[in-house]
XYZ file of N, CA and C in Angstrom:
228
model
N 2.448 42.947 61.829
C 1.101 43.564 62.436
C -0.195 43.705 61.935
N 0.054 43.682 59.671
C -0.848 43.741 59.002
C -1.765 42.777 59.557
N -0.507 41.290 59.818
C -1.718 39.760 59.658
C -2.711 40.211 61.000
N -2.310 40.678 62.711
C -3.085 40.686 63.214
C -4.385 41.745 63.185
N -3.854 42.725 62.963
C -5.029 43.373 62.574
C -5.899 42.675 60.627
N -5.612 41.716 60.448
C -6.427 41.248 59.134
C -7.254 40.031 60.008
N -6.711 39.587 61.493
C -6.735 38.356 62.083
C -8.235 38.861 62.914
N -8.694 40.384 63.094
C -9.687 40.505 63.423
C -9.933 40.852 62.781
N -10.095 41.777 61.431
C -11.361 41.345 60.690
C -11.914 40.208 60.061
N -11.037 38.876 59.853
C -11.785 38.110 59.773
C -12.683 37.597 60.841
N -12.018 37.648 62.160
C -13.031 36.885 63.014
C -14.537 38.065 62.928
N -14.593 39.264 62.525
C -15.398 39.887 62.910
C -16.169 39.639 61.569
N -15.875 39.777 60.528
C -16.814 39.913 59.486
C -16.917 38.553 58.788
N -15.961 37.324 59.253
C -16.608 35.506 58.715
C -17.682 35.260 59.603
N -17.007 35.977 61.091
C -17.517 34.580 62.525
C -18.897 35.826 62.768
N -18.228 36.880 62.897
C -19.687 37.644 64.619
C -20.511 37.795 63.652
N -20.057 38.199 62.553
C -21.247 39.585 61.458
C -22.183 38.347 61.213
N -21.991 36.999 61.137
C -23.149 36.512 60.222
C -24.635 35.952 60.528
N -24.986 36.386 61.992
C -26.276 36.661 62.620
C -26.843 38.256 61.993
N -25.935 39.098 61.923
C -26.785 40.736 60.745
C -26.544 40.258 59.594
N -25.963 39.099 59.000
C -26.551 39.181 57.855
C -26.837 38.365 57.147
N -27.303 37.685 58.266
C -28.950 36.632 58.127
C -30.007 37.727 58.390
N -30.378 38.753 59.092
C -31.052 39.612 59.665
C -31.306 40.536 57.734
N -30.008 40.777 57.440
C -29.652 41.975 56.419
C -30.570 40.998 55.458
N -30.202 40.099 54.479
C -30.766 39.228 53.947
C -32.021 38.830 53.969
N -33.220 38.660 55.073
C -34.439 38.205 54.761
C -35.321 39.477 55.383
N -35.123 40.665 54.958
C -35.379 41.973 55.001
C -36.473 42.566 54.301
N -35.862 41.978 52.844
C -36.930 42.338 51.796
C -37.937 41.053 52.269
N -37.982 40.278 52.277
C -38.481 39.319 51.897
C -40.004 39.101 53.461
N -39.374 39.306 54.753
C -39.907 39.597 56.454
C -39.254 40.032 57.013
N -40.224 41.578 56.299
C -39.640 42.861 57.486
C -40.135 42.369 59.086
N -40.759 41.546 59.667
C -40.558 41.705 61.156
C -40.048 41.256 61.346
N -39.548 39.998 60.558
C -38.262 38.928 61.041
C -36.619 39.474 60.327
N -36.382 40.546 60.404
C -35.321 41.440 59.512
C -35.133 42.475 61.055
N -35.932 43.473 61.693
C -36.285 44.071 62.654
C -36.419 43.480 64.011
N -35.993 41.948 64.479
C -36.706 40.935 65.400
C -35.357 41.730 66.316
N -34.203 41.852 66.268
C -32.856 42.278 67.113
C -33.146 43.119 67.767
N -33.493 44.352 66.928
C -33.961 46.197 67.127
C -35.398 45.783 68.253
N -36.003 45.004 67.860
C -37.123 45.046 68.920
C -36.687 44.393 70.567
N -36.328 44.066 70.398
C -35.407 42.932 71.449
C -34.971 43.783 72.242
N -33.957 44.844 71.501
C -33.150 46.079 72.453
C -34.102 47.369 72.994
N -35.640 47.439 72.364
C -35.874 47.564 72.473
C -36.686 47.661 74.136
N -37.216 46.208 73.824
C -37.764 45.975 74.768
C -37.044 45.826 76.296
N -36.049 45.354 75.997
C -34.156 46.191 76.764
C -34.813 46.927 77.440
N -34.896 48.069 76.665
C -34.515 49.821 77.292
C -35.746 50.029 78.064
N -36.696 49.099 76.935
C -38.448 50.100 77.947
C -38.027 49.391 79.264
N -37.612 47.941 79.796
C -37.504 47.771 81.046
C -36.769 47.965 81.479
N -35.808 48.083 81.430
C -34.745 49.460 82.058
C -35.367 49.952 82.647
N -35.980 51.292 81.967
C -36.487 52.562 82.188
C -37.414 52.291 83.155
N -38.697 51.110 82.721
C -39.535 51.537 83.696
C -39.080 50.729 85.124
N -38.218 49.825 85.608
C -37.344 50.049 86.555
C -36.486 51.006 87.421
N -35.890 52.111 85.987
C -35.328 52.740 86.968
C -36.194 53.858 87.537
N -37.282 54.430 86.593
C -38.356 54.981 87.042
C -38.861 54.232 88.246
N -39.178 52.997 88.798
C -39.595 53.380 89.571
C -38.631 52.966 91.246
N -37.440 52.780 90.596
C -36.470 53.086 91.835
C -36.746 54.003 91.774
N -36.546 55.462 91.334
C -36.795 56.619 91.686
C -38.050 57.238 92.632
N -39.150 56.130 92.023
C -40.489 56.885 92.551
C -40.275 56.665 94.017
N -39.173 54.635 94.245
C -39.005 54.608 95.651
C -38.461 55.529 96.530
N -37.585 56.082 95.719
C -36.531 56.810 97.149
C -36.894 57.963 97.146
N -37.751 58.514 96.668
C -38.780 59.569 96.585
C -39.334 59.550 97.901
N -39.980 58.426 97.769
C -41.480 58.241 98.555
C -40.576 58.212 100.396
N -39.368 58.322 99.904
C -38.837 57.044 101.689
C -38.045 58.138 101.915
N -38.365 59.749 101.006
C -37.713 61.180 101.397
C -35.851 60.149 101.325
N -35.225 59.300 101.253
C -33.637 59.425 100.734
C -33.181 60.463 99.775
N -34.252 60.977 98.638
C -32.790 62.085 98.004
C -33.005 63.587 98.421
N -31.860 64.105 98.214
C -31.690 65.607 98.623
C -32.112 66.020 97.586
N -32.894 66.551 97.357
C -33.081 67.746 96.068
C -32.500 68.966 96.939
N -31.828 69.554 97.622
C -31.339 70.661 97.820
C -30.743 71.614 97.150
N -30.521 73.088 96.777
C -29.399 72.703 95.256
C -28.345 72.587 96.074
N -27.443 73.103 97.260
C -27.106 72.359 97.518
C -26.399 71.029 97.609
N -26.949 70.395 96.441
C -26.276 68.952 97.240
C -25.263 68.759 96.511
N -24.712 69.497 95.547
C -23.868 69.521 95.486
C -23.005 70.531 95.297
N -21.856 70.393 95.576
C -20.227 71.788 95.327
C -20.206 72.108 94.434
N -20.622 71.920 93.335
C -20.638 72.473 92.360
C -21.553 73.550 92.288
N -23.204 74.100 92.619
C -24.350 74.000 92.050
C -23.753 75.342 94.089
N -22.780 75.554 94.486
C -23.526 76.695 95.497
C -22.869 77.423 94.578
């Protein structure tokens, strides 16, 4: 059983985390390059937030949203 968990450790530490080691090593020489992954995640979250708000606005304008306080049984 110990070999199984050591195999998982080897998979993640030696192979799957290599890109993160590269970004960590470039942090002092190039801050923008080291934070590229963070910027990509921020852009993805921003696009998802804009899409979500546009969908909420679409349902609001079509009067499809039930905003009555008794819409959920636990709010009665």
